[in-house]
PDB file of C-alpha atoms and ligand atoms in Angstrom:
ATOM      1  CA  UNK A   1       0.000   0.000   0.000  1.00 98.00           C
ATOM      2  CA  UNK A   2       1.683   3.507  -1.003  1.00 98.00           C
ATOM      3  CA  UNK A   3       1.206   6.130   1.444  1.00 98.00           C
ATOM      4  CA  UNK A   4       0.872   9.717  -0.537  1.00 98.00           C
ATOM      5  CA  UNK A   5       0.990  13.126   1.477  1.00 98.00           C
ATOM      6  CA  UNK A   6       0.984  15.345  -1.408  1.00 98.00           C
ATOM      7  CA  UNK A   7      -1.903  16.180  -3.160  1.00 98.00           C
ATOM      8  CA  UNK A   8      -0.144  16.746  -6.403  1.00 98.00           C
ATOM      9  CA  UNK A   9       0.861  13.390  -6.451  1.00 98.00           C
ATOM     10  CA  UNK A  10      -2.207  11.755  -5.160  1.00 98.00           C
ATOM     11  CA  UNK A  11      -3.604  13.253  -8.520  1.00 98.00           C
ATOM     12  CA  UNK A  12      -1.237  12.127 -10.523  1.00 98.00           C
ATOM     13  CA  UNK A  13      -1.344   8.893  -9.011  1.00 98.00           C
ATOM     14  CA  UNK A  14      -4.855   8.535  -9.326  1.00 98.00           C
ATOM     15  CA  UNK A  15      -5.122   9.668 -12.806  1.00 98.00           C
ATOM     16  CA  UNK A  16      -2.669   7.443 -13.922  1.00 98.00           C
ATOM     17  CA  UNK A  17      -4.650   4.615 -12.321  1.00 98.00           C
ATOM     18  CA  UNK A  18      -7.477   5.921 -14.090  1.00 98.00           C
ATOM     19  CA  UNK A  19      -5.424   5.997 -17.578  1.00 98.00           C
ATOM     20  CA  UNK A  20      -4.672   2.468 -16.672  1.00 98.00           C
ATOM     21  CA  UNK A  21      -8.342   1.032 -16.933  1.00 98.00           C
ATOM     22  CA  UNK A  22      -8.368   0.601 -13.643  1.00 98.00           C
ATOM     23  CA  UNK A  23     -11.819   2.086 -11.591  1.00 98.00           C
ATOM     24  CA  UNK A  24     -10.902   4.223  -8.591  1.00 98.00           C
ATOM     25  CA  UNK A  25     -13.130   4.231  -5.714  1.00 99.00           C
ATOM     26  CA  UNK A  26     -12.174   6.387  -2.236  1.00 99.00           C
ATOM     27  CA  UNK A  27     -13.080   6.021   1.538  1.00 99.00           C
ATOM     28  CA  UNK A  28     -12.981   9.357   2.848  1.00 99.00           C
ATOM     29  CA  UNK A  29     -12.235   8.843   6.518  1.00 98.00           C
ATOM     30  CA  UNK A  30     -10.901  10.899   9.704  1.00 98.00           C
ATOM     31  CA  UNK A  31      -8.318   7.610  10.952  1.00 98.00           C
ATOM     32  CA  UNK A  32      -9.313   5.834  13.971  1.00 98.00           C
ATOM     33  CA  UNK A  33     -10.340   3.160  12.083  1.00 98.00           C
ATOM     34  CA  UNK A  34     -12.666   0.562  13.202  1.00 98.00           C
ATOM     35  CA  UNK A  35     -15.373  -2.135  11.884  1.00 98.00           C
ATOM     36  CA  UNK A  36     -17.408   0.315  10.492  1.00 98.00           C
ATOM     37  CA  UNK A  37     -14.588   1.859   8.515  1.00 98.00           C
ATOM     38  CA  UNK A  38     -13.032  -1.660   7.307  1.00 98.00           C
ATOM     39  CA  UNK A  39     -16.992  -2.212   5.868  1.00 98.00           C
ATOM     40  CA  UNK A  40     -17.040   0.817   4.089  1.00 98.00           C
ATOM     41  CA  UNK A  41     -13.513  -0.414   2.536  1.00 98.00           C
ATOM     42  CA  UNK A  42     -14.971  -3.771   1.798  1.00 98.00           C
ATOM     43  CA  UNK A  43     -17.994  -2.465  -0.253  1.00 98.00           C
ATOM     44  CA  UNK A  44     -15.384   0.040  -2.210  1.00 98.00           C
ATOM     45  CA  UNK A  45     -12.942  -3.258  -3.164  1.00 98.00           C
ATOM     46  CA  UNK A  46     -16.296  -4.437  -4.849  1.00 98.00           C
ATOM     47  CA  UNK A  47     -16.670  -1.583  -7.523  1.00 98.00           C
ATOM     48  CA  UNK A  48     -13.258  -0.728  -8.043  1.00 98.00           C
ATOM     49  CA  UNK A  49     -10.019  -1.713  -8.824  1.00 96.00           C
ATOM     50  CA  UNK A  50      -7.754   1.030  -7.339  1.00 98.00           C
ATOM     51  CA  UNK A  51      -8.881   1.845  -3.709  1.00 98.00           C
ATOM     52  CA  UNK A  52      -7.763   4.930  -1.918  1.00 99.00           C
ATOM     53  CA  UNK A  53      -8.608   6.018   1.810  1.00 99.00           C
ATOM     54  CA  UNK A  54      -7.634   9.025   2.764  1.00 99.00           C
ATOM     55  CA  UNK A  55      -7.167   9.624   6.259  1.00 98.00           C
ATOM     56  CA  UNK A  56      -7.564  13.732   7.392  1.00 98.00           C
ATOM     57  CA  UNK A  57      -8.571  15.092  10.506  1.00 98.00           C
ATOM     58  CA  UNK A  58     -10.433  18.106   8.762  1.00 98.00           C
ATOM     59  CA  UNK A  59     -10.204  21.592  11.355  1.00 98.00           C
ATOM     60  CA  UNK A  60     -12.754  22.696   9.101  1.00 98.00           C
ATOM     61  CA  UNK A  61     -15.706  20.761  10.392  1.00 98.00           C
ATOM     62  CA  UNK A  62     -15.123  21.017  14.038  1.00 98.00           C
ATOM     63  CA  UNK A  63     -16.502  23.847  15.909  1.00 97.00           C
ATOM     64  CA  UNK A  64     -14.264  25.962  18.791  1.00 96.00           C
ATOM     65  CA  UNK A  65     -15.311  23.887  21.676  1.00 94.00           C
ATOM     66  CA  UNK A  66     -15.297  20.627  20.183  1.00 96.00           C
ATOM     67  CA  UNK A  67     -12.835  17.366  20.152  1.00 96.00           C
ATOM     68  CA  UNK A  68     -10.455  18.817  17.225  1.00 98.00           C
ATOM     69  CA  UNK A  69      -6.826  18.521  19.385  1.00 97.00           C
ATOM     70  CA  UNK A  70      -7.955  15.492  21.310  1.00 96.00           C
ATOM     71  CA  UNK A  71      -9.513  13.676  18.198  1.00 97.00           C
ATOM     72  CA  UNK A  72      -7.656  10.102  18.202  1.00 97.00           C
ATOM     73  CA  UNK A  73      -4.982   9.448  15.435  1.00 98.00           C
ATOM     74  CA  UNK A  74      -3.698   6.128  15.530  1.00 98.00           C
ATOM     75  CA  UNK A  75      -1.911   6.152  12.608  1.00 98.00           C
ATOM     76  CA  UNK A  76       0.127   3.062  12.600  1.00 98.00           C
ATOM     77  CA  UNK A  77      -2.855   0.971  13.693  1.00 98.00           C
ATOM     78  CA  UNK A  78      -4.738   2.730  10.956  1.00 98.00           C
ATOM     79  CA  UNK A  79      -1.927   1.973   8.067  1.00 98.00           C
ATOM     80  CA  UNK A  80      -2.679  -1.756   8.891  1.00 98.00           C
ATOM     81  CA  UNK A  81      -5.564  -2.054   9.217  1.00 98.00           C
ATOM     82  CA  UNK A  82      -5.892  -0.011   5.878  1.00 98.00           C
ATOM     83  CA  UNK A  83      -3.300  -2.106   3.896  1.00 98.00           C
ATOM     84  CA  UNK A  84      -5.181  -5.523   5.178  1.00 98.00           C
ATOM     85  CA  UNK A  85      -8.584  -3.934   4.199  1.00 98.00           C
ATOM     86  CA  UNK A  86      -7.092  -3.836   0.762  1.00 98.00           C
ATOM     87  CA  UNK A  87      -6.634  -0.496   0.123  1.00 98.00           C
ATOM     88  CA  UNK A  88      -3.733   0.125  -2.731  1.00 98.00           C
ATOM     89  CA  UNK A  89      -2.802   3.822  -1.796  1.00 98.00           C
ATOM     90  CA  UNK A  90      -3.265   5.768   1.813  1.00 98.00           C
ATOM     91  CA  UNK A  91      -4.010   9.604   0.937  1.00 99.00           C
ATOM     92  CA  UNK A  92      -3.102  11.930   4.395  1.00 99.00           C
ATOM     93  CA  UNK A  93      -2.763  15.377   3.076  1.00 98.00           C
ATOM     94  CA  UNK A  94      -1.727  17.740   5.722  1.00 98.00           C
ATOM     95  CA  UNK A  95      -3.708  20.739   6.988  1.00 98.00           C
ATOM     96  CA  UNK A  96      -1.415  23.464   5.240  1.00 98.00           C
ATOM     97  CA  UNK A  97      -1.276  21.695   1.768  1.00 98.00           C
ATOM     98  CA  UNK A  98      -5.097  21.309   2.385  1.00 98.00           C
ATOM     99  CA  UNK A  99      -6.066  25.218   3.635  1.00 98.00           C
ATOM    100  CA  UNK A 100      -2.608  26.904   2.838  1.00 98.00           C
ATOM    101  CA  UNK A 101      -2.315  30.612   3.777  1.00 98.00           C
ATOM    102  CA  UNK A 102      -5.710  32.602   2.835  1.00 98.00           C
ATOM    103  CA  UNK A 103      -7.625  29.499   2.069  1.00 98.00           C
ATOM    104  CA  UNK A 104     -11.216  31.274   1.225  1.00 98.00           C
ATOM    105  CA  UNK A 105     -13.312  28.482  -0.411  1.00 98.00           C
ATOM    106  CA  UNK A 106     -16.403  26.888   0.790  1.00 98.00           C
ATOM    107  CA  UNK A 107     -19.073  24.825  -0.046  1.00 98.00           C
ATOM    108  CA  UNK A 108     -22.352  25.372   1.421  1.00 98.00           C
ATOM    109  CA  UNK A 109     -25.414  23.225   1.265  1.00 98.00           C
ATOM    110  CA  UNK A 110     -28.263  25.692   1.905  1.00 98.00           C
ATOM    111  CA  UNK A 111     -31.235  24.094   4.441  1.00 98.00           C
ATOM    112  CA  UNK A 112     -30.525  21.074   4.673  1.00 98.00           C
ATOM    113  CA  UNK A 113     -27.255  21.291   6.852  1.00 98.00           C
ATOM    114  CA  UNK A 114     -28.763  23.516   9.080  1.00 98.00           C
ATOM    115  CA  UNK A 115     -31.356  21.005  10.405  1.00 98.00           C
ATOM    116  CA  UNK A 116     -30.570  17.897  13.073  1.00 98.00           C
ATOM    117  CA  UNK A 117     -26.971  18.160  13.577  1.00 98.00           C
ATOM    118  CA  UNK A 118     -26.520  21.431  11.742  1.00 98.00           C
ATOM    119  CA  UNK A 119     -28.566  23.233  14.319  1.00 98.00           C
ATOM    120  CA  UNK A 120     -25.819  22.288  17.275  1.00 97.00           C
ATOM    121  CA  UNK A 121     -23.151  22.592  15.325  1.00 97.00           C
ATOM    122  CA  UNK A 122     -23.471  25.794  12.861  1.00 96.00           C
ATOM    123  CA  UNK A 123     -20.432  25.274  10.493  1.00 97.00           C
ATOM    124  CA  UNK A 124     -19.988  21.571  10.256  1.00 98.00           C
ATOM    125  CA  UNK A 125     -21.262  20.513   7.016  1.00 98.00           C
ATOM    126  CA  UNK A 126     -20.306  23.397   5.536  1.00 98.00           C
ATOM    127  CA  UNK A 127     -16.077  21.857   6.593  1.00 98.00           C
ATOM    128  CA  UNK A 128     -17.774  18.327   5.344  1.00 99.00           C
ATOM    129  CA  UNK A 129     -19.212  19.395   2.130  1.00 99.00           C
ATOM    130  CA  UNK A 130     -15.762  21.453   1.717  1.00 99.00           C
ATOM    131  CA  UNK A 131     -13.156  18.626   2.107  1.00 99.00           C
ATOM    132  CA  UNK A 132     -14.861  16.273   0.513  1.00 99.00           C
ATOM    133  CA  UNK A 133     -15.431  18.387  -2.771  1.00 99.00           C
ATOM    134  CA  UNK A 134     -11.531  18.852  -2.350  1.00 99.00           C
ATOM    135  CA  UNK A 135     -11.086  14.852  -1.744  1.00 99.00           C
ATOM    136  CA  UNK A 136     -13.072  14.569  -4.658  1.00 99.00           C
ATOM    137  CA  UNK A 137     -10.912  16.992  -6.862  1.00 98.00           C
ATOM    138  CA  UNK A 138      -8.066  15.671  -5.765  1.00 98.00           C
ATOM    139  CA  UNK A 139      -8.387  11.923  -6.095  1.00 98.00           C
ATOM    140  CA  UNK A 140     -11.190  11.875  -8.907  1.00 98.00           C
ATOM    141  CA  UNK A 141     -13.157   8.866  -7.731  1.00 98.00           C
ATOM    142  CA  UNK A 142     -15.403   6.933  -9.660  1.00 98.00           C
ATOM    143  CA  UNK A 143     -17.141   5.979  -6.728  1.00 98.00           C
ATOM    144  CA  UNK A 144     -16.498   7.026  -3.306  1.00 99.00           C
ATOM    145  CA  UNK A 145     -18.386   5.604  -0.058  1.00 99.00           C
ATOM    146  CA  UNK A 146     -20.061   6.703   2.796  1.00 98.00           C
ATOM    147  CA  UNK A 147     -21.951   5.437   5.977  1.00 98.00           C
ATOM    148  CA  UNK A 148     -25.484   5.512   6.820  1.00 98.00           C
ATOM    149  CA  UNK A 149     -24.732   5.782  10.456  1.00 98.00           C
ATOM    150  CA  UNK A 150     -23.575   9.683   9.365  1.00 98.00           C
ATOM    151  CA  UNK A 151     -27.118   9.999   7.751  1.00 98.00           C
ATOM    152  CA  UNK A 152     -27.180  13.667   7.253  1.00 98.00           C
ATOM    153  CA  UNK A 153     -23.584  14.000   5.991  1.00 98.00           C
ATOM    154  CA  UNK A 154     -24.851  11.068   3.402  1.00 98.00           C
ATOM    155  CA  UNK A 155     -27.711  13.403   2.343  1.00 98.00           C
ATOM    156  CA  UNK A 156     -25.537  16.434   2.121  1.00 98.00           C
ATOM    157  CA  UNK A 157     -23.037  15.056  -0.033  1.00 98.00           C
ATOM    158  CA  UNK A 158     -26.065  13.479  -2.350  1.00 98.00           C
ATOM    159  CA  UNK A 159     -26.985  16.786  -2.481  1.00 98.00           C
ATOM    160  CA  UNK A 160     -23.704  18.478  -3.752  1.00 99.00           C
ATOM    161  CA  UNK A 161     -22.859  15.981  -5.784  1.00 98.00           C
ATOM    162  CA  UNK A 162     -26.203  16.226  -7.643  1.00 98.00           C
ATOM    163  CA  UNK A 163     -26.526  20.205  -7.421  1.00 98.00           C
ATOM    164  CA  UNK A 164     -22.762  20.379  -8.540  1.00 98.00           C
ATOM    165  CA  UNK A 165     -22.881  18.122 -11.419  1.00 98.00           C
ATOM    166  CA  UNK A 166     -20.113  15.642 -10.105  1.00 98.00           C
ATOM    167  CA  UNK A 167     -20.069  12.562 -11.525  1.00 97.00           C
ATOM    168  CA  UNK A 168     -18.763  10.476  -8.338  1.00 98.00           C
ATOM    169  CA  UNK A 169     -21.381   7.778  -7.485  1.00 98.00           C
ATOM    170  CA  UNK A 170     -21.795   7.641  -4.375  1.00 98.00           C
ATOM    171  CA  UNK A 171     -22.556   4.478  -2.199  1.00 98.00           C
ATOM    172  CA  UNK A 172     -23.849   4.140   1.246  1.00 98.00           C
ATOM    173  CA  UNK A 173     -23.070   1.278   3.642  1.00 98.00           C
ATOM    174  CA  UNK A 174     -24.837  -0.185   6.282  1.00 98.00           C
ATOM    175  CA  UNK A 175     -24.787   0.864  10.293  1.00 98.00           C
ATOM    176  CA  UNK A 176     -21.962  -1.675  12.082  1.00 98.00           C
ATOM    177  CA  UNK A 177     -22.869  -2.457  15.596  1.00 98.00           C
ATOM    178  CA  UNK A 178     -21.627  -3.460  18.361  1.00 97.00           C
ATOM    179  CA  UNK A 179     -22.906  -6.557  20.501  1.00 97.00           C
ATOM    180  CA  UNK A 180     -24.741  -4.357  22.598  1.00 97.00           C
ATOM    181  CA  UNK A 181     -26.084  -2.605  19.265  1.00 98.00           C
ATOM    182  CA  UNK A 182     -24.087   0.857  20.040  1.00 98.00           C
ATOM    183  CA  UNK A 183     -23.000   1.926  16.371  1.00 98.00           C
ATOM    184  CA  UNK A 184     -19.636   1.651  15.982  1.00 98.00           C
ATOM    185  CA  UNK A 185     -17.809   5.208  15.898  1.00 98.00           C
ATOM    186  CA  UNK A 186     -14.320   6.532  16.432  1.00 96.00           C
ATOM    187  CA  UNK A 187     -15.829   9.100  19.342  1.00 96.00           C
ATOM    188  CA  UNK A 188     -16.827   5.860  21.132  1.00 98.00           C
ATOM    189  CA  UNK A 189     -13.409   5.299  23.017  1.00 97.00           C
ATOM    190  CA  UNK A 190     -13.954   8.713  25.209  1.00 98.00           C
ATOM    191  CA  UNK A 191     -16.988   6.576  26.499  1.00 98.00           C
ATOM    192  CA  UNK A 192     -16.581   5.327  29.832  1.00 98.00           C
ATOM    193  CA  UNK A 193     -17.244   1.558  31.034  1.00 97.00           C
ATOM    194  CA  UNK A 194     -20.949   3.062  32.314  1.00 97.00           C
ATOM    195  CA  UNK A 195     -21.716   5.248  29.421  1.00 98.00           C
ATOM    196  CA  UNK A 196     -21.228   2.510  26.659  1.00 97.00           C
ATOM    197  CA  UNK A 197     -23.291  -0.049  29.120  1.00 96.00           C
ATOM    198  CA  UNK A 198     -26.073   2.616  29.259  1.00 97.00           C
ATOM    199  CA  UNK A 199     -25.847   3.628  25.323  1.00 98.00           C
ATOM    200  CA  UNK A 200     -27.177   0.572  23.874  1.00 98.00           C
ATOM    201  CA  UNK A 201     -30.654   2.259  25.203  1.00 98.00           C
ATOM    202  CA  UNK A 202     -30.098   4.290  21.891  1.00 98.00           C
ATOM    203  CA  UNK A 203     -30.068   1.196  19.514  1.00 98.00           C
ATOM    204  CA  UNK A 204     -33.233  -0.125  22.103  1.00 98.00           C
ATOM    205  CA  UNK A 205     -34.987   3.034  21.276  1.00 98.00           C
ATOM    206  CA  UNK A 206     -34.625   2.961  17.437  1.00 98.00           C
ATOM    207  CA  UNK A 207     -35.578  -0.647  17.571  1.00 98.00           C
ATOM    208  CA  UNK A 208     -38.496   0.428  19.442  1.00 98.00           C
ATOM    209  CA  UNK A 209     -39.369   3.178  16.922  1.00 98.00           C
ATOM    210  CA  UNK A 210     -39.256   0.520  13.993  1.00 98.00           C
ATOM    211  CA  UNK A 211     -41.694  -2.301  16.042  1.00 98.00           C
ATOM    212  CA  UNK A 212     -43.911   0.675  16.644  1.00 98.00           C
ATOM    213  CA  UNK A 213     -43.702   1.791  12.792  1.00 98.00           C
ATOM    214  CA  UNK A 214     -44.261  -2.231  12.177  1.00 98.00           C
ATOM    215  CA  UNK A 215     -47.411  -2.179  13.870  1.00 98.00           C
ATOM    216  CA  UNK A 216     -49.114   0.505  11.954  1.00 98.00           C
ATOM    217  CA  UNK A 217     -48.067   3.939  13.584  1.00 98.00           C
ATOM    218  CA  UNK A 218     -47.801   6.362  11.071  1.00 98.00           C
ATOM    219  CA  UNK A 219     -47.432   9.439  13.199  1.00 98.00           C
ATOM    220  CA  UNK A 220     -44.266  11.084  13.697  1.00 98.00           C
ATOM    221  CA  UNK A 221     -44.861  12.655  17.064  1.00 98.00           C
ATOM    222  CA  UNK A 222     -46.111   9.107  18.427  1.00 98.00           C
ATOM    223  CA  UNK A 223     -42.933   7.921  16.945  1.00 98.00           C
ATOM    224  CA  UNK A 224     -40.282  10.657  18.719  1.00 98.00           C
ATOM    225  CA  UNK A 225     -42.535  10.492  21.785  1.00 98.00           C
ATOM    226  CA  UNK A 226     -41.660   6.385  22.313  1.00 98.00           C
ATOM    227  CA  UNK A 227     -38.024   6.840  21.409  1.00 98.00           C
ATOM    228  CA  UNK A 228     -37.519   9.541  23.831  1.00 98.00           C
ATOM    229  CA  UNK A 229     -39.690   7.975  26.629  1.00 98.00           C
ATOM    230  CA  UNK A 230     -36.972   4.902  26.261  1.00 98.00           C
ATOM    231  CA  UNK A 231     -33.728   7.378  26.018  1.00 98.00           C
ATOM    232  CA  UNK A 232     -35.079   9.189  29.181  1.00 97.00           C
ATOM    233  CA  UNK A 233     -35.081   6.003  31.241  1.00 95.00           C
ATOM    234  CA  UNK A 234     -30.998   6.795  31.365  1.00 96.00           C
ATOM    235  CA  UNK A 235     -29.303   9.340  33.941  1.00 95.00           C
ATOM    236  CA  UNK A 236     -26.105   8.425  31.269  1.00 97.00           C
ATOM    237  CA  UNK A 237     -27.416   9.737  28.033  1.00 98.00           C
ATOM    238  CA  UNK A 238     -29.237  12.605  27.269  1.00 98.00           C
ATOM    239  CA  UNK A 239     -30.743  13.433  23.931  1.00 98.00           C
ATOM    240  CA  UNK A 240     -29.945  16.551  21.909  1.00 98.00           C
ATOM    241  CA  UNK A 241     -32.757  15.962  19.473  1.00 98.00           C
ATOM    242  CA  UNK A 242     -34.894  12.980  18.050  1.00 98.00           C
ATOM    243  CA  UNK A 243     -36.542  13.390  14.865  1.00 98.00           C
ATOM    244  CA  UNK A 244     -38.193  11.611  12.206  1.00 98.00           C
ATOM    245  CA  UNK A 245     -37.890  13.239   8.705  1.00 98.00           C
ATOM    246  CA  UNK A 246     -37.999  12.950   4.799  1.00 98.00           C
ATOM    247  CA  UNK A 247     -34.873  11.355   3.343  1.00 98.00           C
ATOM    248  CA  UNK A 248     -34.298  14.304   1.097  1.00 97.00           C
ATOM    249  CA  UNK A 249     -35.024  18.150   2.960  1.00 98.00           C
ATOM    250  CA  UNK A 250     -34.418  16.737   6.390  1.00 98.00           C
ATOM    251  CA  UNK A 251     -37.727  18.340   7.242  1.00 98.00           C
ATOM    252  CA  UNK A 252     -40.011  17.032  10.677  1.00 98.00           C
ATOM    253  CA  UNK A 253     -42.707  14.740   9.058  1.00 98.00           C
ATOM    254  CA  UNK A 254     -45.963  14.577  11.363  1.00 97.00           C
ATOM    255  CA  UNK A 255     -48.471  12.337   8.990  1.00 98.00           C
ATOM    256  CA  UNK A 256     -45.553   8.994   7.374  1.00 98.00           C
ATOM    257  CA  UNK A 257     -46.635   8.369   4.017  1.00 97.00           C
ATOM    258  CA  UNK A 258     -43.266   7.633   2.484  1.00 97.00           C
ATOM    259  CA  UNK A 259     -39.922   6.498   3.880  1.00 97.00           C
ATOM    260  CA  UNK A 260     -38.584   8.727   6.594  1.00 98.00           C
ATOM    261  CA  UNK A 261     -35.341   8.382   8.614  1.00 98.00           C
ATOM    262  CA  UNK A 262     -35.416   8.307  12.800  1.00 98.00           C
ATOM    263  CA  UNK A 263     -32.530  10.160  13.984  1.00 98.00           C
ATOM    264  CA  UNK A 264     -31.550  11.097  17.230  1.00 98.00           C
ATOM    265  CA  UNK A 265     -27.902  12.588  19.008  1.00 98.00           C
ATOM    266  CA  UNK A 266     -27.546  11.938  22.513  1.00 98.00           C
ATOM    267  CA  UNK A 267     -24.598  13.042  24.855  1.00 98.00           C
ATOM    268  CA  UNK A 268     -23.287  10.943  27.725  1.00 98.00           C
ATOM    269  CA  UNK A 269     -23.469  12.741  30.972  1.00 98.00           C
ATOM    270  CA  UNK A 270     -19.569  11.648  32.267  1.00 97.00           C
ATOM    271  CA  UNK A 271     -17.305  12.179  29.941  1.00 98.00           C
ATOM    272  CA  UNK A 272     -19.534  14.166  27.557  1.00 97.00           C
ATOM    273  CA  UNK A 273     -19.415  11.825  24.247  1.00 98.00           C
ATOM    274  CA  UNK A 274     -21.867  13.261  21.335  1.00 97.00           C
ATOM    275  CA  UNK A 275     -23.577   9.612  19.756  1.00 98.00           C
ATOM    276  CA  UNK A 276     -25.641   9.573  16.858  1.00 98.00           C
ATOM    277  CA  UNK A 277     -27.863   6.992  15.119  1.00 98.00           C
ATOM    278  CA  UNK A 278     -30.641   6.368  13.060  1.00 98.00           C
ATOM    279  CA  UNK A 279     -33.118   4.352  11.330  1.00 98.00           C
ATOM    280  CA  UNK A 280     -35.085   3.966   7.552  1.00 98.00           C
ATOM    281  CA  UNK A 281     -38.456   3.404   8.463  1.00 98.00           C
ATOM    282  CA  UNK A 282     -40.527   2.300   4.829  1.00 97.00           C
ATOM    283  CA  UNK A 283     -37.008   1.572   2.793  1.00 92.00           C
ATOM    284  CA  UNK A 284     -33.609   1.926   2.502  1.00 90.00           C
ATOM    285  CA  UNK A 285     -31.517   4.870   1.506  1.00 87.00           C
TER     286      UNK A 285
HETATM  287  O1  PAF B 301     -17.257  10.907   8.207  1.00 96.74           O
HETATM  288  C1  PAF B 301     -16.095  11.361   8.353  1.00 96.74           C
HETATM  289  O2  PAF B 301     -15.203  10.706   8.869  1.00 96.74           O
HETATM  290  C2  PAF B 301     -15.795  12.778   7.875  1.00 96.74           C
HETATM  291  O3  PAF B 301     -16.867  13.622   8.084  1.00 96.74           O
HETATM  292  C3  PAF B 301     -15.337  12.838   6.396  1.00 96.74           C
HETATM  293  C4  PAF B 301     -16.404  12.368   5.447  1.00 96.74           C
HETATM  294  C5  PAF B 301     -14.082  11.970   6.230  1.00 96.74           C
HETATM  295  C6  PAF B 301     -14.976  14.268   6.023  1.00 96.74           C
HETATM  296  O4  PAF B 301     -13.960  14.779   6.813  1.00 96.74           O
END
């Protein structure tokens, strides 16, 4: 597996590739790689034949008081676990190649990163939608993949790649859980011994949102009300919104008559770990 830092020759690498015959497919990550990640690489190694994963903790997305410095970067681990994955080439640009001196480019997607998620945290899809335009650019990807367990970001980057003419395909991967049904995420080693006991009640709650939906419930309200009635029976974790919504403005849904997506963020109490998850109800993505 070649490890490029340059973005120069990341392009040229990838171009060549591309020259080649060969299909190039990238897995956009932030390192700390776990299950989750190592699916997303397995569904790429399916539609391409030259896989790169880049690896880029992006300052852009993180707001002032959030988990930027402290963010884990296992590197080594990371390399391989990448190279056994089966990626050919390990992209980890650095933050002054990527926003040198007077950096004054952004991509915004209007609404629709301002709801769930966007409303806590004001400019982080805008540092999403950025880097991964700039990912794209750089690496040219045929088909790049995402998670659903990041359902907004999935929708967002739908959106710019649709609004923006790219012609990336872009493929989503399923939700890997733990045992307990906790989604796997990097953030999920500041949790302590308590919090990721008491966290499972998020999975509970979405699986009780989907038995309710199941039985005939069609109304959103009755649908946030049960998952936060379930989340509230914690002192651990402490929900920051729950929502059910269309798959493609984001937008509160009271009366379900098409597929609509459960999402809910929760902090833990202790150590003050932001979890998100979520649910199709009526379909997949
Ligand atoms: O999902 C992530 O890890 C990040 O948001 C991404 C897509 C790599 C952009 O920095």
């Amino acid at each position: 597996m070649k490890i490029v830092n340059s973005p120069p020759e990341m392009k040229n690498l990838s171009l060549t590739a591309q020259s080649g015959g060969s299909t190039v497919g990238l897995v956009p990550t932030m390192g700390a790689l776990h299950e989750g990640h190592l699916s997303l690489l397995k569904l790429a190694c399916q539609y391409c034949d030259f896989l790169v994963m880049s690896i880029f903790v992006n300052p852009a997305q993180f707001g002032p008081a959030e988990d930027l410095a402290k963010y884990p970067r296992p590197f080594e681990r990371d390399c391989e676990l990448a190279a056994a994955a089966g990626c050919d080439c390990l992209f980890v640009p650095q933050p002054q190649d990527m926003y040198p001196e007077n950096y004054s480019t952004y991509v915004n997607v209007e609404n629709i990163s301002d709801t769930l998620c966007g409303a806590s945290r004001p400019a982080h899809f805008r540092g999403v939608t950025t880097v991964v335009l700039k990912l794209f650019n750089i690496v040219s990807p045929q088909i790049a993949v995402f998670g659903q367990k990041d359902v907004q970001q999935l929708v967002v980057i739908k959106r710019m790649c649709q609004d923006l003419n790219l012609s990336v395909k872009i493929l989503t991967a399923p939700i890997i859980r733990e045992e307990s049904g906790l989604a796997m995420s990097s953030r999920n080693v500041y949790l302590s011994e308590k919090e990721r006991r008491e966290s499972s009640v998020i999975y509970k709650s979405l699986m009780a949102a989907q038995e309710l939906y199941e039985s005939g419930e069609r109304s959103g309200e009755a649908i946030r009300r049960r998952v936060r009635s379930i989340i509230d029976k914690s002192d651990t974790v402490r929900p920051e919104y729950v929502e059910v919504v269309d798959t493609a403005r984001l937008k509160s849904v009271d009366k379900i008559d098409r597929k609509v997506i459960a999402a809910l963020a929760c902090r833990t109490s202790e150590s003050g770990t932001r979890l998100i998850d979520n649910i199709i109800l009526g379909g997949d993505l």
